[in-house]
Every structure is written in structure tokens, then in C-alpha cells.
Amino acid sequence: MRNQHPDFGERVRARRRELGLSQQQLAGDVVTSSYISLLESGKRAPTLDVIIHLAEQLMMPVDELVGQGIAGSLAAEPVSAHSGAAPGQAAAAPAGAAAAPQTASRPQTPPPPASPSPTAVRTPTPPSQILAVNAMQSNDYARSIELLRDLYAQVLAEGDPMRSIEVGLQLQRALQTHGDHDQRLALLEELAATASDQPSDAVRVAVLTELGSALRDTGYLSRARTPLESALALLRPARLHGTSEHVRLLGTLVSVLCELSDTGPVPSLVSEMLELAESVDAPGILGRSQWVAAMAYDQLGSAEDAHTFIVRARQHLTPATLTLRDWLRFCRSTTSILLNTGHLDDAHEWLLGAEQTTSLMNVPAETAALAALRARHESALGRHESALKLYVGLTGEDSPLSGLQLARVCLAKAEELRALNRPEEAAEALRGAAAICEENGAYQLAVQMWRRMDEIRSH
């Protein structure tokens, strides 16, 4: 996004200093501290994804941060946050990359200059929004959600759709961190309906990406493809092609396809994602992309490639650059890949790290996912009875797991029963897992489980 107001950087610097944040803390894992310095000096212009990140970190409404209505901001010509292209020029392609095809974009009419009025004064960030961010940083997710829900209801009553999307996106992140995936999905479906009536393609991309992620997390994998593919189609009209938003969208789509066992397009999508991530000047984005690549290759059965990429990701991702929840997920992913490649000692170290991180959170679904990982470690050590006991505890009626996550635990339980020479019980566990897959539209995965059931019965 081309910065239309020279005081944008001054607002960022003043608010950052007011909150006592360093440039590195403000950058997080989205950009670099040097990029923040360029923004504050007016030498770079942010893209939409960077603006949303800064608004959250600085606890400011987007409109207040950019100094104009968000619809007007998004009508201006955006440039990749890391390209440095001149106004009116396309960002240069990475070295060795093929030139992107030229596509026509819809005409953009600049908004008329705003008339001075008493209502155009600086609106302070609502105290509830500041308190919600503070609660999130203190891992008090329930308090953060309560505050943001009240603020979201207030904004809805005021009839400001763009502000409701902004607050709604912040609320859905709090719900995601707390593991309230069903409520997060319901909220994002509401936000998607609101965004569909707005003129900004970029806002629709942001909402559709989150909606696809929420559908994935709740197990609706077939449905998840639709908003993600719609968001991909909007990238060029939104002028977000090649940005970190593009990278994240590809990563989310890759994870959905892997969960569906529809892996045909995955290698090319992973290559595209990694190439784009290399061109973005943000180690955190590259590290996350390598993390996604590792998980994808793990699903594809390429254990050594998975190990290679998780090692690379570890060079960029640390507890200081990730949220507590994301660091936990990264620890779990690393443990899983190390188990698959036979690095049991290293896997145990990462498992202990994941358990320590989980102890800082009060999220039942995360605790359950970690218990499933501990069961896998026990199984790898040949302790099948111990592993089975853990799996049985995770598949009861009060299990916090659902969707494909539960199906995969049922599959693992079946394998332990088979190892303990209890084939009938193993087949029953597989039957339950296959039914869950079919309910969630993961038909290819369901077929694999039915075949595995036949194999167990035939021996």
C-alpha cells in the first residue's frame, strides 16, 4: 500500500514509544526491525497485512493508524511491503523467477479529499481494546475474549462495517488462541458476509483466509477449500500478490490439501510459497513457510525433506518471535517430524519443551493434542500399553478433540491395539475414525482407513 500521508511513520514511532516497545518488538515475526525503521522514517509504505499487524501491536484502530478511512487507504496503489518499487511500477520479481503475467485490475477512483470537520479529530483506542490486548499478552484469553465481544457488539450497534471487521478479526484470533474453534468459525462466517458488501478486495482476502483456517481447524476440510481458493483469485485485484498475505494463504491451503490427502497440487504450491517467502524481507515469514513445508513433506511421506525444512525453520522461529500458542504448535510439529525420522532423543527434548509451554496455557484442546503426541513417543519406544492408555483417555465421550484430529487419534489407537494383538478392537477403532472422516468430507482419508481395517482383519 502506497503511503498517502507523510505523518504515518511519525504516528507509528510516537505510539511505539508511548507503549515502550522496541522496533524489534513491534516487528514481531511479520517484518524486520530495519523495515520498521524505514516505515517510521517515511522511506517505505506498508501493505494491508503489515498495517493490520501494526494496528494490533500498537493497539490502534486501523483508520486512526493510517490517518484516513480504511476504504480510501485500500483504494490507493499498494506495493509489496518489501519491494521498494517506485509509484506506478510493479515490484521486481525475485532473481531467476519468471515474470508474472500482466492482468488487468479494476479501475480505482481515489476518494475525494475529506472536508475538515469537528468529527475528524483523533479518536483514542477504546480502553477495552487496550485491556484485551494486555490480557492476551498475559495469557488471560477468557478476559480478552470477554472484552472484545463487548466491543464487537458495540461496534455492530454503531453500524460501522469496516470497524466491525477490524475488531472481529482481533476477536477471532483470541478465540483461536483459546481453542474456541466453533465460536471462531461462526464469527468469521459473519465477518465474511459483512466483507462481501465492502469495496475492498484486500479486506475480503484477509477475512476469507481466516475463514478457511477456521474451517480447517473445525474439521470442515472440503468447505475450507472454497474461501481459500476465492481468496487466491482476489490476490491480484487486491494487489497482494507476492506479499506475506499471499504466503500465508498458500500455507493454509497446503495444510488443508494435506489433511484431505489431496496431495497432487501440494509440491508445486509449496515451491511457490517458499519462493515468495524468500523474496519477503522477514525471517519470521520464511521460517513459517519452512515449517509448513516440513509438515507438507511429512504428510507426503518424504521424511528426510520434512526433517531438512524443520531444521531450517528452527533457525528463524524462536519463543521470542512467535506467540505462545504458535510456539507450542511449532514444538509439537518438530516433535512429530523427529519421531517420524527416528530422532527419538531430540524428539523427547522438544516434547518436554511443548509440555512446559502447555503448562502456561489453560486450553484443553492443546493439552489433549500434546497427550496424543506423548502417546506417539511412548509407542515409538515400544511402550504400547502406555500409549494405548493415553489414547483411550483421549477418545472418550468427554474428549476435547473433534473432527480429523479425533479421527487421527482413533487411527493411532487402532495401531496400538493391533500391536497388542487385539484386531477386533482395532477394527472397531478404525471404523469410528473412518466415520469421522466421512462426516468431515475427508473421503480419501476415510478410504485409507477402510483399507487399513481390511488389512488388519486379513492377518
Coordinates of C-alpha atoms in Angstrom, one line a residue:
M1 CA 0.0 0.0 0.0
R2 CA 1.5 3.4 -1.0
N3 CA 1.6 5.7 1.9
Q4 CA -0.5 8.7 1.2
H5 CA 0.3 10.6 4.4
P6 CA 3.8 11.7 5.4
D7 CA 2.9 11.5 9.1
F8 CA 2.2 7.8 9.0
G9 CA 5.7 6.9 10.2
E10 CA 5.6 9.6 12.8
R11 CA 2.3 8.1 14.2
V12 CA 3.9 4.7 14.3
R13 CA 7.0 6.0 16.1
A14 CA 5.1 8.1 18.6
R15 CA 2.7 5.3 19.5
R16 CA 5.5 2.7 19.7
R17 CA 7.4 4.9 22.1
E18 CA 4.3 5.7 24.1
L19 CA 3.8 1.9 24.7
G20 CA 7.5 1.4 25.4
L21 CA 8.0 -1.0 22.5
S22 CA 11.3 -1.5 20.7
Q23 CA 11.4 -1.7 16.9
Q24 CA 12.1 -5.4 17.1
Q25 CA 9.1 -6.0 19.4
L26 CA 6.8 -4.1 17.0
A27 CA 8.2 -6.0 14.1
G28 CA 7.4 -9.4 15.6
D29 CA 7.6 -12.2 13.0
V30 CA 5.9 -10.2 10.3
V31 CA 8.7 -7.8 9.3
T32 CA 12.2 -6.9 10.5
S33 CA 13.2 -4.1 12.8
S34 CA 15.0 -2.4 9.9
Y35 CA 11.8 -2.4 8.0
I36 CA 10.0 -0.7 11.0
S37 CA 12.8 1.9 10.9
L38 CA 12.2 2.5 7.2
L39 CA 8.4 2.9 7.9
E40 CA 9.0 5.4 10.7
S41 CA 11.3 7.5 8.5
G42 CA 8.8 7.5 5.7
K43 CA 11.0 5.6 3.3
R44 CA 8.7 2.6 2.9
A45 CA 5.0 2.2 2.6
P46 CA 3.1 -0.7 4.3
T47 CA 0.9 -3.3 2.7
L48 CA -2.5 -4.2 4.2
D49 CA -1.2 -7.2 6.2
V50 CA 1.5 -5.0 7.7
I51 CA -1.0 -2.3 8.6
I52 CA -3.2 -4.8 10.4
H53 CA -0.2 -6.2 12.3
L54 CA 0.9 -2.7 13.3
A55 CA -2.6 -1.7 14.4
E56 CA -2.8 -4.7 16.7
Q57 CA 0.6 -4.3 18.2
L58 CA 0.1 -0.5 18.7
M59 CA -3.5 -1.1 20.0
M60 CA -4.9 1.4 17.5
P61 CA -7.8 1.3 15.1
V62 CA -6.7 0.9 11.5
D63 CA -8.3 4.2 10.5
E64 CA -6.5 6.0 13.2
L65 CA -3.2 4.5 12.3
V66 CA -3.3 5.3 8.6
G67 CA -4.9 8.7 9.2
Q68 CA -7.8 8.1 6.7
G69 CA -10.8 5.9 6.2
I70 CA -9.7 2.3 5.5
A71 CA -11.7 2.1 2.3
G72 CA -9.8 5.1 1.0
S73 CA -6.5 3.5 2.1
L74 CA -7.2 0.3 0.2
A75 CA -8.1 2.2 -2.9
A76 CA -4.6 3.6 -3.1
E77 CA -2.0 1.7 -5.0
P78 CA -0.4 -1.0 -2.7
V79 CA 3.2 -2.1 -3.2
S80 CA 4.8 -5.1 -1.7
A81 CA 5.9 -4.3 1.8
H82 CA 9.5 -5.3 0.9
S83 CA 9.8 -4.4 -2.8
G84 CA 10.8 -0.7 -2.7
A85 CA 9.2 -0.2 -6.1
A86 CA 8.5 3.3 -7.2
P87 CA 5.0 4.6 -7.5
G88 CA 3.2 3.1 -10.6
Q89 CA 5.9 0.4 -11.0
A90 CA 5.5 -3.3 -10.4
A91 CA 7.7 -4.8 -7.8
A92 CA 10.7 -6.6 -9.3
A93 CA 10.5 -10.4 -9.5
P94 CA 13.0 -12.4 -7.5
A95 CA 16.1 -13.3 -9.3
G96 CA 15.6 -16.2 -11.6
A97 CA 11.8 -16.1 -11.3
A98 CA 9.6 -15.9 -14.4
A99 CA 7.8 -12.6 -14.9
A100 CA 4.3 -12.7 -13.7
P101 CA 1.6 -12.4 -16.4
Q102 CA 0.1 -9.0 -16.7
T103 CA -3.5 -8.9 -15.6
A104 CA -5.9 -6.1 -15.8
S105 CA -7.0 -4.6 -12.5
R106 CA -10.3 -2.9 -11.8
P107 CA -10.1 0.9 -12.1
Q108 CA -9.5 2.6 -8.8
T109 CA -11.1 6.0 -8.1
P110 CA -9.3 8.0 -5.5
P111 CA -11.5 9.1 -2.7
P112 CA -12.4 12.8 -2.5
P113 CA -10.4 14.9 0.0
A114 CA -12.0 14.9 3.4
S115 CA -13.5 18.2 4.4
P116 CA -12.4 19.4 7.8
S117 CA -15.0 18.8 10.4
P118 CA -15.2 18.6 14.2
T119 CA -15.6 14.8 13.9
A120 CA -12.3 14.4 12.2
V121 CA -10.3 14.6 15.4
R122 CA -8.1 11.7 16.6
T123 CA -10.3 9.0 18.3
P124 CA -8.5 7.3 21.1
T125 CA -8.3 3.5 21.2
P126 CA -11.2 2.2 23.3
P127 CA -9.9 1.2 26.8
S128 CA -11.5 -2.2 26.4
Q129 CA -9.4 -2.9 23.3
I130 CA -6.2 -2.0 25.1
L131 CA -7.2 -4.1 28.1
A132 CA -8.0 -7.0 25.7
V133 CA -4.5 -6.9 24.2
N134 CA -2.9 -6.7 27.6
A135 CA -5.0 -9.7 28.7
M136 CA -3.9 -11.7 25.6
Q137 CA -0.2 -10.9 26.4
S138 CA -0.8 -12.2 29.9
N139 CA -2.4 -15.4 28.6
D140 CA -5.7 -14.4 30.1
Y141 CA -7.6 -15.4 27.0
A142 CA -11.1 -15.6 28.6
R143 CA -10.8 -12.0 29.8
S144 CA -9.5 -10.9 26.3
I145 CA -12.5 -12.6 24.6
E146 CA -15.0 -11.1 27.0
L147 CA -13.7 -7.5 26.4
L148 CA -13.5 -8.0 22.6
R149 CA -17.0 -9.5 22.5
D150 CA -18.4 -6.4 24.2
L151 CA -16.5 -4.1 21.9
Y152 CA -17.6 -6.0 18.8
A153 CA -21.3 -5.8 19.9
Q154 CA -20.8 -2.1 20.5
V155 CA -19.2 -1.5 17.1
L156 CA -22.0 -3.5 15.4
A157 CA -24.6 -1.3 17.1
E158 CA -22.8 1.8 15.7
G159 CA -23.2 0.5 12.2
D160 CA -19.5 0.8 11.1
P161 CA -18.8 -2.3 8.9
M162 CA -15.1 -1.8 8.5
R163 CA -14.5 -1.2 12.2
S164 CA -16.6 -4.3 13.0
I165 CA -14.3 -6.3 10.7
E166 CA -11.2 -4.9 12.4
V167 CA -12.5 -5.7 15.9
G168 CA -13.9 -9.0 14.7
L169 CA -10.6 -10.2 13.3
Q170 CA -9.0 -9.4 16.6
L171 CA -11.7 -11.3 18.5
Q172 CA -11.4 -14.4 16.2
R173 CA -7.6 -14.5 16.9
A174 CA -8.3 -14.5 20.6
L175 CA -10.9 -17.3 20.1
Q176 CA -8.4 -19.3 18.1
T177 CA -5.7 -19.0 20.7
H178 CA -8.2 -20.1 23.4
G179 CA -9.2 -23.1 21.2
D180 CA -12.8 -21.9 20.8
H181 CA -12.9 -23.0 17.1
D182 CA -16.7 -23.4 16.7
Q183 CA -17.3 -19.8 18.0
R184 CA -14.4 -18.5 15.9
L185 CA -15.9 -20.1 12.8
A186 CA -19.4 -18.6 13.5
L187 CA -17.8 -15.2 13.9
L188 CA -15.8 -15.5 10.7
E189 CA -18.8 -16.5 8.7
E190 CA -20.5 -13.4 9.9
L191 CA -17.4 -11.3 9.0
A192 CA -17.3 -12.8 5.6
A193 CA -20.9 -11.8 4.9
T194 CA -20.0 -8.2 6.0
A195 CA -16.8 -8.1 3.9
S196 CA -18.7 -9.3 0.8
D197 CA -20.5 -6.0 0.8
Q198 CA -17.4 -3.8 1.1
P199 CA -15.4 -2.4 -1.8
S200 CA -12.0 -3.7 -0.6
D201 CA -10.7 -6.9 -2.2
A202 CA -7.8 -6.8 0.3
V203 CA -10.2 -7.0 3.3
R204 CA -12.0 -9.9 1.7
V205 CA -8.7 -11.7 1.2
A206 CA -7.9 -11.3 4.9
V207 CA -11.3 -12.5 6.1
L208 CA -11.5 -15.4 3.6
T209 CA -8.0 -16.6 4.6
E210 CA -9.1 -16.7 8.3
L211 CA -12.4 -18.4 7.4
G212 CA -10.5 -21.1 5.5
S213 CA -8.2 -21.5 8.5
A214 CA -11.2 -21.8 10.9
L215 CA -13.0 -24.3 8.7
R216 CA -9.7 -26.4 8.7
D217 CA -9.4 -26.2 12.5
T218 CA -13.0 -27.3 13.0
G219 CA -12.6 -30.2 10.6
Y220 CA -14.6 -28.9 7.6
L221 CA -11.8 -29.5 5.2
S222 CA -13.8 -29.7 2.0
R223 CA -15.6 -26.5 2.8
A224 CA -12.3 -24.8 3.7
R225 CA -11.0 -25.0 0.1
T226 CA -13.8 -22.7 -1.2
P227 CA -12.9 -19.5 0.7
L228 CA -9.1 -20.1 0.3
E229 CA -9.4 -20.6 -3.5
S230 CA -11.7 -17.5 -3.6
A231 CA -9.0 -15.5 -1.7
L232 CA -6.3 -16.7 -4.2
A233 CA -8.4 -15.4 -7.1
L234 CA -8.7 -12.0 -5.4
L235 CA -4.9 -11.6 -4.7
R236 CA -4.1 -9.7 -7.9
P237 CA -7.2 -7.5 -7.9
A238 CA -6.3 -6.7 -4.2
R239 CA -2.7 -6.2 -5.3
L240 CA -1.5 -8.5 -2.6
H241 CA 0.3 -10.9 -4.9
G242 CA 3.8 -11.6 -3.6
T243 CA 3.1 -10.2 -0.1
S244 CA 3.2 -12.1 3.2
E245 CA -0.6 -12.3 3.0
H246 CA -0.1 -14.4 -0.2
V247 CA 2.5 -16.6 1.5
R248 CA 0.2 -17.3 4.5
L249 CA -2.7 -18.0 2.2
L250 CA -0.7 -20.6 0.3
G251 CA 0.4 -22.2 3.5
T252 CA -3.1 -22.5 4.8
L253 CA -4.3 -24.1 1.5
V254 CA -1.3 -26.5 1.6
S255 CA -2.3 -27.6 5.1
V256 CA -5.9 -28.2 4.0
L257 CA -4.9 -30.3 1.0
C258 CA -2.6 -32.4 3.1
E259 CA -5.3 -33.0 5.7
L260 CA -7.6 -34.1 2.8
S261 CA -4.9 -36.4 1.4
D262 CA -5.3 -34.5 -1.9
T263 CA -1.6 -34.1 -2.2
G264 CA -1.3 -33.8 -6.0
P265 CA -1.0 -29.9 -6.1
V266 CA 1.0 -29.7 -2.9
P267 CA 4.6 -29.9 -4.2
S268 CA 4.0 -27.0 -6.7
L269 CA 2.2 -24.9 -4.1
V270 CA 5.0 -25.5 -1.5
S271 CA 7.6 -24.4 -4.1
E272 CA 5.6 -21.3 -4.9
M273 CA 5.2 -20.5 -1.2
L274 CA 8.9 -20.9 -0.4
E275 CA 9.9 -18.8 -3.4
L276 CA 7.6 -16.0 -2.4
A277 CA 8.7 -16.2 1.3
E278 CA 12.4 -15.9 0.2
S279 CA 11.5 -12.6 -1.6
V280 CA 9.8 -11.1 1.5
D281 CA 12.3 -9.4 3.9
A282 CA 11.0 -11.1 7.0
P283 CA 12.8 -14.1 8.7
G284 CA 9.6 -15.0 10.5
I285 CA 7.6 -15.4 7.3
L286 CA 10.4 -17.5 5.8
G287 CA 10.5 -19.6 9.0
R288 CA 6.8 -20.2 9.0
S289 CA 6.9 -21.2 5.3
Q290 CA 9.6 -23.7 6.0
W291 CA 7.6 -25.0 8.9
V292 CA 4.6 -25.5 6.6
A293 CA 6.8 -27.2 4.0
A294 CA 8.1 -29.5 6.7
M295 CA 4.6 -30.6 7.7
A296 CA 3.6 -31.0 4.0
Y297 CA 6.6 -33.2 3.2
D298 CA 5.8 -35.2 6.3
Q299 CA 2.3 -35.8 5.0
L300 CA 3.8 -36.7 1.6
G301 CA 6.0 -39.4 3.3
S302 CA 9.2 -37.6 2.4
A303 CA 10.7 -37.8 5.9
E304 CA 14.1 -36.5 5.1
D305 CA 12.8 -33.5 3.3
A306 CA 10.5 -32.8 6.3
H307 CA 13.5 -33.0 8.6
T308 CA 15.5 -30.7 6.4
F309 CA 12.8 -28.0 6.4
I310 CA 12.0 -28.2 10.1
V311 CA 15.7 -27.7 10.9
R312 CA 15.7 -24.6 8.6
A313 CA 12.6 -23.3 10.3
R314 CA 14.3 -23.6 13.7
Q315 CA 16.9 -21.1 12.5
H316 CA 14.2 -18.4 12.2
L317 CA 11.5 -19.3 14.7
T318 CA 12.0 -18.9 18.5
P319 CA 9.8 -18.2 21.5
A320 CA 10.6 -14.6 21.1
T321 CA 9.3 -14.4 17.5
L322 CA 6.1 -16.5 18.0
T323 CA 3.0 -16.3 20.2
L324 CA 2.8 -18.8 23.0
R325 CA 0.2 -20.8 21.1
D326 CA 2.3 -20.8 17.8
W327 CA 5.5 -21.8 19.7
L328 CA 3.6 -24.7 21.2
R329 CA 2.3 -25.8 17.8
F330 CA 5.9 -25.5 16.4
C331 CA 7.2 -27.6 19.3
R332 CA 4.6 -30.3 18.5
S333 CA 5.3 -30.2 14.8
T334 CA 9.1 -30.6 15.4
T335 CA 8.5 -33.5 17.8
S336 CA 6.2 -35.2 15.3
I337 CA 8.7 -35.0 12.5
L338 CA 11.6 -36.1 14.7
L339 CA 9.6 -39.1 15.7
N340 CA 8.9 -40.0 12.1
T341 CA 12.6 -39.7 11.2
G342 CA 13.7 -41.8 14.2
H343 CA 15.4 -39.0 16.1
L344 CA 13.9 -40.1 19.4
D345 CA 16.2 -38.3 21.8
D346 CA 15.8 -35.0 20.0
A347 CA 12.0 -35.6 19.8
H348 CA 11.9 -36.1 23.6
E349 CA 13.6 -32.8 24.2
W350 CA 11.1 -31.0 22.0
L351 CA 8.3 -32.9 23.7
L352 CA 9.4 -31.7 27.1
G353 CA 9.5 -28.1 25.7
A354 CA 6.0 -28.5 24.4
E355 CA 4.8 -29.8 27.8
Q356 CA 6.4 -26.9 29.6
T357 CA 4.7 -24.4 27.2
T358 CA 1.3 -26.2 27.6
S359 CA 1.6 -25.8 31.4
L360 CA 1.5 -22.0 30.8
M361 CA -1.8 -22.2 29.0
N362 CA -5.3 -23.4 30.1
V363 CA -6.5 -24.7 26.8
P364 CA -8.0 -28.3 27.0
A365 CA -7.7 -29.0 23.2
E366 CA -4.0 -28.1 23.3
T367 CA -3.4 -30.3 26.4
A368 CA -5.2 -33.2 24.6
A369 CA -3.1 -32.7 21.4
L370 CA 0.0 -32.9 23.5
A371 CA -1.2 -36.1 25.2
A372 CA -1.6 -37.7 21.8
L373 CA 2.0 -36.7 21.0
R374 CA 3.2 -38.2 24.2
A375 CA 1.4 -41.4 23.3
R376 CA 3.2 -41.4 19.9
H377 CA 6.5 -41.1 21.7
E378 CA 5.6 -44.0 24.1
S379 CA 4.7 -46.1 21.0
A380 CA 8.0 -45.3 19.3
L381 CA 9.8 -46.6 22.4
G382 CA 7.8 -49.8 22.2
R383 CA 5.6 -49.0 25.2
H384 CA 2.3 -49.9 23.6
E385 CA 0.3 -50.4 26.8
S386 CA 1.3 -47.0 28.0
A387 CA 0.4 -45.4 24.6
L388 CA -2.9 -47.2 24.4
K389 CA -3.9 -45.9 27.9
L390 CA -3.3 -42.4 26.7
Y391 CA -5.3 -42.9 23.5
V392 CA -8.2 -44.4 25.4
G393 CA -8.3 -41.3 27.6
L394 CA -8.5 -39.1 24.5
T395 CA -11.2 -40.9 22.7
G396 CA -13.9 -41.0 25.4
E397 CA -17.2 -39.1 25.2
D398 CA -15.8 -36.1 27.0
S399 CA -12.8 -35.8 24.6
P400 CA -11.9 -32.2 23.9
L401 CA -10.8 -33.3 20.4
S402 CA -13.0 -33.2 17.4
G403 CA -13.0 -33.6 13.6
L404 CA -10.0 -35.0 11.9
Q405 CA -7.8 -34.5 15.0
L406 CA -10.0 -37.0 16.8
A407 CA -10.0 -39.3 13.8
R408 CA -6.3 -39.4 13.7
V409 CA -6.1 -40.3 17.4
C410 CA -8.6 -43.1 16.8
L411 CA -6.4 -44.3 14.0
A412 CA -3.3 -44.3 16.3
K413 CA -5.3 -46.1 19.0
A414 CA -6.2 -48.8 16.4
E415 CA -2.5 -49.3 15.6
E416 CA -1.7 -49.8 19.3
L417 CA -4.5 -52.3 19.6
R418 CA -3.1 -54.1 16.5
A419 CA 0.4 -54.1 18.1
L420 CA -1.1 -55.7 21.2
N421 CA -2.8 -58.4 19.1
R422 CA -6.4 -57.1 19.6
P423 CA -7.5 -57.0 16.0
E424 CA -11.3 -56.8 16.5
E425 CA -10.9 -53.8 18.8
A426 CA -8.5 -52.2 16.3
A427 CA -11.0 -52.6 13.5
E428 CA -13.7 -51.0 15.6
A429 CA -11.5 -48.0 16.3
L430 CA -10.8 -47.7 12.6
R431 CA -14.5 -47.9 11.8
G432 CA -15.1 -44.9 14.1
A433 CA -12.2 -43.0 12.6
A434 CA -13.4 -43.6 9.1
A435 CA -16.9 -42.4 10.0
I436 CA -15.5 -39.1 11.4
C437 CA -13.5 -38.6 8.2
E438 CA -16.6 -39.1 6.1
E439 CA -18.6 -36.7 8.2
N440 CA -15.9 -34.0 7.6
G441 CA -15.6 -34.6 3.9
A442 CA -12.1 -36.3 4.1
Y443 CA -13.2 -39.1 1.8
Q444 CA -9.7 -40.1 0.6
L445 CA -8.5 -40.4 4.2
A446 CA -11.6 -42.4 5.1
V447 CA -10.8 -44.9 2.2
Q448 CA -7.3 -45.3 3.6
M449 CA -8.8 -46.2 7.0
W450 CA -11.2 -48.7 5.5
R451 CA -8.4 -50.4 3.6
R452 CA -6.3 -50.5 6.8
M453 CA -9.3 -52.2 8.5
D454 CA -9.3 -54.9 5.8
E455 CA -5.6 -55.4 6.3
I456 CA -5.9 -55.9 10.0
R457 CA -8.8 -58.3 9.6
S458 CA -7.0 -60.4 7.0
H459 CA -4.0 -61.1 9.3

